Short mmCIF file of C-alpha atoms in Angstrom, two decimals:
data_model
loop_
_atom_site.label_atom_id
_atom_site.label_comp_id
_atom_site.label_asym_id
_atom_site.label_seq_id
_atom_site.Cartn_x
_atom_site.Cartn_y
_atom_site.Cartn_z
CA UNK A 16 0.00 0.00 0.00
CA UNK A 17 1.69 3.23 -0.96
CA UNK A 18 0.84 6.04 1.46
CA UNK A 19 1.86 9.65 2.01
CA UNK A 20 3.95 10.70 5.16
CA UNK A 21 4.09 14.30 5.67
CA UNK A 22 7.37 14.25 8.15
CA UNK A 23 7.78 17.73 8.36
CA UNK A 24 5.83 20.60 7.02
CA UNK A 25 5.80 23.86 8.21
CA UNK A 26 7.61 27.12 7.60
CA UNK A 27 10.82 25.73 9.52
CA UNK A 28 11.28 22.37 7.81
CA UNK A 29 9.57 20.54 4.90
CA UNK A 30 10.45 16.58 4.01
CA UNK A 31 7.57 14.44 2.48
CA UNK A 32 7.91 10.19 1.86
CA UNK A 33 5.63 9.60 -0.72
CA UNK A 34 5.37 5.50 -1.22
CA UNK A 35 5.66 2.25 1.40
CA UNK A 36 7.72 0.52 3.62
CA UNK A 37 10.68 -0.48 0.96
CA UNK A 38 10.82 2.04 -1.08
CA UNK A 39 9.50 5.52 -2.05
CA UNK A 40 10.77 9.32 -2.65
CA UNK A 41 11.47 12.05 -0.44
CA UNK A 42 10.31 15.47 -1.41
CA UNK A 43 13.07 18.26 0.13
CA UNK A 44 14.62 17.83 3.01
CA UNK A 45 14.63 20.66 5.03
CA UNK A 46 15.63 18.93 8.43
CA UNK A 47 18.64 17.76 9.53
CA UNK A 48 19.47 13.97 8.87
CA UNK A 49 18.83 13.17 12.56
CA UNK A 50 15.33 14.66 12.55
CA UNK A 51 14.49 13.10 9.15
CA UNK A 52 16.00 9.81 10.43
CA UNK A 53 14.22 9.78 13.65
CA UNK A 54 10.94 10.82 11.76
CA UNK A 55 10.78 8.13 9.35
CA UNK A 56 11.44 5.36 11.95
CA UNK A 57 8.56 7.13 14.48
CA UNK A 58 6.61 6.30 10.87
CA UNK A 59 7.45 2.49 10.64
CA UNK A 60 10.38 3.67 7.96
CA UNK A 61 13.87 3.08 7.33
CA UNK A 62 16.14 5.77 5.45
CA UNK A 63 17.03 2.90 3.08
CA UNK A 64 13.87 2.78 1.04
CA UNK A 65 14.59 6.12 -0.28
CA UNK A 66 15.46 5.80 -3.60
CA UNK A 67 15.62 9.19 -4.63
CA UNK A 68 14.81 13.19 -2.89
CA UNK A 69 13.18 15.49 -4.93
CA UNK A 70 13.85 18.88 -4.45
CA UNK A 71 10.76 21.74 -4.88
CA UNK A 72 13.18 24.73 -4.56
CA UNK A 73 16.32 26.16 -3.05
CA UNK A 74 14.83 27.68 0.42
CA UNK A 75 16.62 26.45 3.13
CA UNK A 76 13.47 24.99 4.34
CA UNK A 77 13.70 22.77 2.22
CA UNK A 78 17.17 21.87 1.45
CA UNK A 79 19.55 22.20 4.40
CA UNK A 80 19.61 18.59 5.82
CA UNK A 81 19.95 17.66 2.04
CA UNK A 82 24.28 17.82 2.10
CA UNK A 83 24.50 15.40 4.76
CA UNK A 84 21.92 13.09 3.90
CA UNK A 85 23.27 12.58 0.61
CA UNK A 86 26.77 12.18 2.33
CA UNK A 87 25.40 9.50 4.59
CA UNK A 88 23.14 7.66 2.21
CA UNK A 89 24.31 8.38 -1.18
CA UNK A 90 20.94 8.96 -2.49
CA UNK A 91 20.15 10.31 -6.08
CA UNK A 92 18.54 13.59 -5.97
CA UNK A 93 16.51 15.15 -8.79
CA UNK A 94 16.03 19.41 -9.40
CA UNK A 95 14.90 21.16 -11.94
CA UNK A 96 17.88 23.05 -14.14
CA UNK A 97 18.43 26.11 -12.04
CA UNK A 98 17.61 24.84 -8.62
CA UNK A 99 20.48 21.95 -9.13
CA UNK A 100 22.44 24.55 -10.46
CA UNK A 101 22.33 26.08 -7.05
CA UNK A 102 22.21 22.75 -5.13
CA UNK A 103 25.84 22.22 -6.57
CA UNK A 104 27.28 25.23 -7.08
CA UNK A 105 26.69 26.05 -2.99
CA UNK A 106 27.44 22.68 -1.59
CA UNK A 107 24.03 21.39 -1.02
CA UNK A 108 24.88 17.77 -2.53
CA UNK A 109 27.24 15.80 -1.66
CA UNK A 110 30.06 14.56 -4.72
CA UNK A 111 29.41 10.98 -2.96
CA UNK A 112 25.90 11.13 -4.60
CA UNK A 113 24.11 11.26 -7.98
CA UNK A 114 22.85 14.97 -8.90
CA UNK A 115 20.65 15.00 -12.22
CA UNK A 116 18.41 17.33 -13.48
CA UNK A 117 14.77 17.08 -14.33
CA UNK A 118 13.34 18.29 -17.15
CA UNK A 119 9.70 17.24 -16.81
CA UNK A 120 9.37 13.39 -15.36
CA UNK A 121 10.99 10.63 -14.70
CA UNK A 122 10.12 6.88 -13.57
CA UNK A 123 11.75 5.36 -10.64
CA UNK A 124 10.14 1.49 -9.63
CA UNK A 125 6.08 2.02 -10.03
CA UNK A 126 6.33 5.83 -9.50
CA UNK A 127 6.20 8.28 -12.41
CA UNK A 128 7.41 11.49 -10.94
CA UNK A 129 6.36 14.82 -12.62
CA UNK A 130 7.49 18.39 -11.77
CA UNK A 131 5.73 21.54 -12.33
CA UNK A 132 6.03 25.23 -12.34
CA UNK A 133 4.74 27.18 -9.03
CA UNK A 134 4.60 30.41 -8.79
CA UNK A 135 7.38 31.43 -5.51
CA UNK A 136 9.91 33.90 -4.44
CA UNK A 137 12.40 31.31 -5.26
CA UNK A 138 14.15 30.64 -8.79
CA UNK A 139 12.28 27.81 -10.34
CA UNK A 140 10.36 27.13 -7.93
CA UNK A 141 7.92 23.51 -8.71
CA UNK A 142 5.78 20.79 -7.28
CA UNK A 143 5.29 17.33 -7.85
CA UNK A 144 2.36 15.15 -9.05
CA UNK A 145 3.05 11.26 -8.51
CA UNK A 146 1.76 8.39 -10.50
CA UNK A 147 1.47 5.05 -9.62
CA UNK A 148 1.40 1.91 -12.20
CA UNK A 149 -1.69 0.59 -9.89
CA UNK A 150 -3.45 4.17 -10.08
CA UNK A 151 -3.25 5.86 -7.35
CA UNK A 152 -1.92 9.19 -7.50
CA UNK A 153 -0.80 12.25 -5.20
CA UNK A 154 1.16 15.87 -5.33
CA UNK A 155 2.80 18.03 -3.12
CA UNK A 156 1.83 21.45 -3.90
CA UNK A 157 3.08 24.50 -1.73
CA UNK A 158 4.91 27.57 -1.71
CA UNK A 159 2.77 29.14 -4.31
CA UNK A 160 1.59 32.76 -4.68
CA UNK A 161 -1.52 31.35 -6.42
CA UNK A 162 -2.42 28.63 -8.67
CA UNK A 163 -2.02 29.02 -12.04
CA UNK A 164 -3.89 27.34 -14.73
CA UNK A 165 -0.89 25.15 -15.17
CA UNK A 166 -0.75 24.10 -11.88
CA UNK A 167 -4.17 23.69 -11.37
CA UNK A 168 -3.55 21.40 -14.21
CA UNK A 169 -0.85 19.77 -13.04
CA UNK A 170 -3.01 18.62 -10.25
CA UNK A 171 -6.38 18.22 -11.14
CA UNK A 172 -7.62 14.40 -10.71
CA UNK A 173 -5.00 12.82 -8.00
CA UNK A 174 -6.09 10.93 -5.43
CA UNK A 175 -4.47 12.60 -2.56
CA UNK A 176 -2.93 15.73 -2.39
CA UNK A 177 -0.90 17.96 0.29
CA UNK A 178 -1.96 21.15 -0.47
CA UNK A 179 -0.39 24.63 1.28
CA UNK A 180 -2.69 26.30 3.47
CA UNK A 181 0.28 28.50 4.49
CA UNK A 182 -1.45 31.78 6.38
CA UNK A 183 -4.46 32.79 8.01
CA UNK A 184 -4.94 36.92 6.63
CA UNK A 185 -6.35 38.47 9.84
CA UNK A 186 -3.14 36.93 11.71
CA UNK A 187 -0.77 37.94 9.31
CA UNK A 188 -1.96 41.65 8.87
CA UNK A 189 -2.07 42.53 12.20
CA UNK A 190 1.04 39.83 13.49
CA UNK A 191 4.25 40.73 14.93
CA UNK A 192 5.69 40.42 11.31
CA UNK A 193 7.53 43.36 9.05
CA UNK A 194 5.16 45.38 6.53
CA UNK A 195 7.90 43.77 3.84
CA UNK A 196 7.96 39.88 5.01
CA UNK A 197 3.89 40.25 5.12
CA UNK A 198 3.54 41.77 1.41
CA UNK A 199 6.47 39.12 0.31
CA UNK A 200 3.84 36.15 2.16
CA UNK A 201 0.39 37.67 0.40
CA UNK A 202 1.88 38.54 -2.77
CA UNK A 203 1.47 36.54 -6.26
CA UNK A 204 5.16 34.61 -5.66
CA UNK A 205 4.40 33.84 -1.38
CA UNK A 206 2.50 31.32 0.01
CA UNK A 207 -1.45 30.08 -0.55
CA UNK A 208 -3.62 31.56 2.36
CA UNK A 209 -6.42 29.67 3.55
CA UNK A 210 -9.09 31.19 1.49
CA UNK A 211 -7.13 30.25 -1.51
CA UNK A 212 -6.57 27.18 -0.92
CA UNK A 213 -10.03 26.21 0.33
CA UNK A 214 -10.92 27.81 -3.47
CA UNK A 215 -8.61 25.12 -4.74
CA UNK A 216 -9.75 22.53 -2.24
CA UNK A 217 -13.29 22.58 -3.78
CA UNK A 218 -11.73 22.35 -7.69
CA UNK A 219 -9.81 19.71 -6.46
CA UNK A 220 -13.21 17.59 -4.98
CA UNK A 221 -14.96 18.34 -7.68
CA UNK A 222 -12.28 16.67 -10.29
CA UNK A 223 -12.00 13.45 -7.72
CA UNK A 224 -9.86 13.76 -5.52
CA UNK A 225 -10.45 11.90 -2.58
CA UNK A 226 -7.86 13.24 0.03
CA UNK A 227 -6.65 16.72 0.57
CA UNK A 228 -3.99 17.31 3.60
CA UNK A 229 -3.24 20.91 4.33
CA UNK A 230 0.67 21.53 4.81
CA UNK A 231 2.94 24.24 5.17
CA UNK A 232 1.05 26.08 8.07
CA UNK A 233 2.62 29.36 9.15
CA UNK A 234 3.44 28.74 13.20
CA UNK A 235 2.98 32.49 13.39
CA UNK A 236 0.69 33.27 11.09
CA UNK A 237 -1.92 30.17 11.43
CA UNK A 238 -3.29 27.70 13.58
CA UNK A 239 -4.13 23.89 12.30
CA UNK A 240 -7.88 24.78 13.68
CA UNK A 241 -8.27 27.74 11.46
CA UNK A 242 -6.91 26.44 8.50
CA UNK A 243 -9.04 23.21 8.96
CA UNK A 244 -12.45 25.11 9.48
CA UNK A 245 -11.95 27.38 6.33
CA UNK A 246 -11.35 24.58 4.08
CA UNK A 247 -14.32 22.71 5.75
CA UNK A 248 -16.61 25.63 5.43
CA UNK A 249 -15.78 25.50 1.82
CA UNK A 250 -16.23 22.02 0.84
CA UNK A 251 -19.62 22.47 2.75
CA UNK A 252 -21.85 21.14 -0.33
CA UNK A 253 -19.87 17.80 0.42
CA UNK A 254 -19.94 15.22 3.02
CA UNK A 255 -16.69 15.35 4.99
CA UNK A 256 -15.26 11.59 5.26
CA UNK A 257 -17.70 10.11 2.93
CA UNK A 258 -17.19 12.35 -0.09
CA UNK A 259 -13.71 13.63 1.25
CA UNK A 260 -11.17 13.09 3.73
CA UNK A 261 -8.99 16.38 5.26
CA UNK A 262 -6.11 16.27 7.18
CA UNK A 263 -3.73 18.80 8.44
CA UNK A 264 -0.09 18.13 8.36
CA UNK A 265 1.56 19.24 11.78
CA UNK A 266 4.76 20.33 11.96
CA UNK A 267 6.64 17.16 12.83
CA UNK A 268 5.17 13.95 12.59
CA UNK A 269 3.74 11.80 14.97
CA UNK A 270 3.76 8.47 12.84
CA UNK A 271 0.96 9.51 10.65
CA UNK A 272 0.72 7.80 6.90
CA UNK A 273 -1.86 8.77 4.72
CA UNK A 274 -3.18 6.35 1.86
CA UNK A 275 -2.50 7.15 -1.77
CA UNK A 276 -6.10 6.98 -3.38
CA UNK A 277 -7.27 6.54 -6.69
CA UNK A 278 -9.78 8.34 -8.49
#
């Protein structure tokens, strides 16, 4: 059974498994390698069954447990042109490990891996949809400004997706942050605030998909409850856990897996 473990996903750390218990994919890895390592065995996981990271962009979010893991475990890891460009040129992959670039896709066991453009503060900045031989399908789509026709593309029809409900507007306008850092958040290349991605939410039921797991929640600027209820609210027309299932993605996980559907 393949299954999606959000591991970390939050503002301060991001690191996704995406498949089972011998091997998957890891998207970013924003943690250092003890955190990710004690993550995926509080999930039933062992860092051996990654076969390959995927890397969304070059915030260090994202990528700074990435030189060490790939010193330790010699993984393959996969960017898009520029973003490897900067994986390599500052360090961010170890010479002990295979650094290729993606253009669009590749295939890796029963996964078909696909990037795509998102719209981020960050130079070509991408999510992934995944495609199983049996199916089932998922993406991990966050840090976006909006979504785009192409990524609302990209996306429309998986089974499962982890989807960036990043900011809550009332707490971010009148939080503790800088006028600048709160237009760079709300602005076309920040994050997704809950409104827009409960707009998104309700595309995404209406095309199929089955499971949608909000990640990527501001600590300062959002609380799990809030993003929850205005994604609920949204998808009101529906029945939640018999037409849909939600989820929220905590920071760090607690063991959680979440099944890959089909549509």
């Amino acid at each position: 059974m393949n299954g999606i473990y959000p591991l970390f996903s939050s503002s301060k750390g991001n690191a996704v498994y995406i498949g089972n218990s011998s091997r998957g994919i890891l998207i970013d890895c924003g943690v250092s390698f003890k955190r990710l390592d004690a993550a995926m065995k509080r999930s039933g996981l062992d860092i051996s069954a990654v076969q390959a990271v995927f890397v969304t962009h070059g915030h260090s979010d994202h990528i700074k447990g990435l030189g060490v893991l790939t010193k330790k475990h010699k993984t393959t890891v996969y960017a898009q042109s520029r973003t490897l460009r900067k994986l390599l040129n500052e360090n961010y992959i170890s010479p002990l490990s295979d650094a290729r670039e993606l253009d669009i896709s590749v295939t890796i066991s029963d996964m078909k891996i696909t990037a795509f453009d998102t719209p981020h503060d960050a130079e070509q900045s991408c999510g992934y949809r995944i495609d199983f031989e049996d199916g089932a399908s998922c993406a991990v789509c966050t840090d976006l400004g909006y979504v785009t026709s192409a990524v609302d593309t990209a996306v429309s029809g998986v089974g499962t997706i982890l989807l960036e409900s990043n900011y809550d507007e009332d707490m971010l306008l009148w939080g503790s942050y800088p006028r600048h850092l709160k237009q760079r958040i709300c602005s076309e290349r920040g994050h997704l605030s809950n409104p827009a991605s409960a707009e998104q939410a309700l595309k995404l039921i209406k095309n199929g998909t089955k499971t949608i797991i909000l990640g990527h929640l501001s600590q300062e600027n959002n609380t799990p409850e809030i993003a929850e209820r205005v994604v609920a609210e949204k998808l009101s027309a529906y029945t939640r856990d018999k037409d849909y299932i939600l989820k929220v993605a905590g920071p760090e996980t607690t063991g959680d897996m979440v099944v890959i559907e089909r549509v």
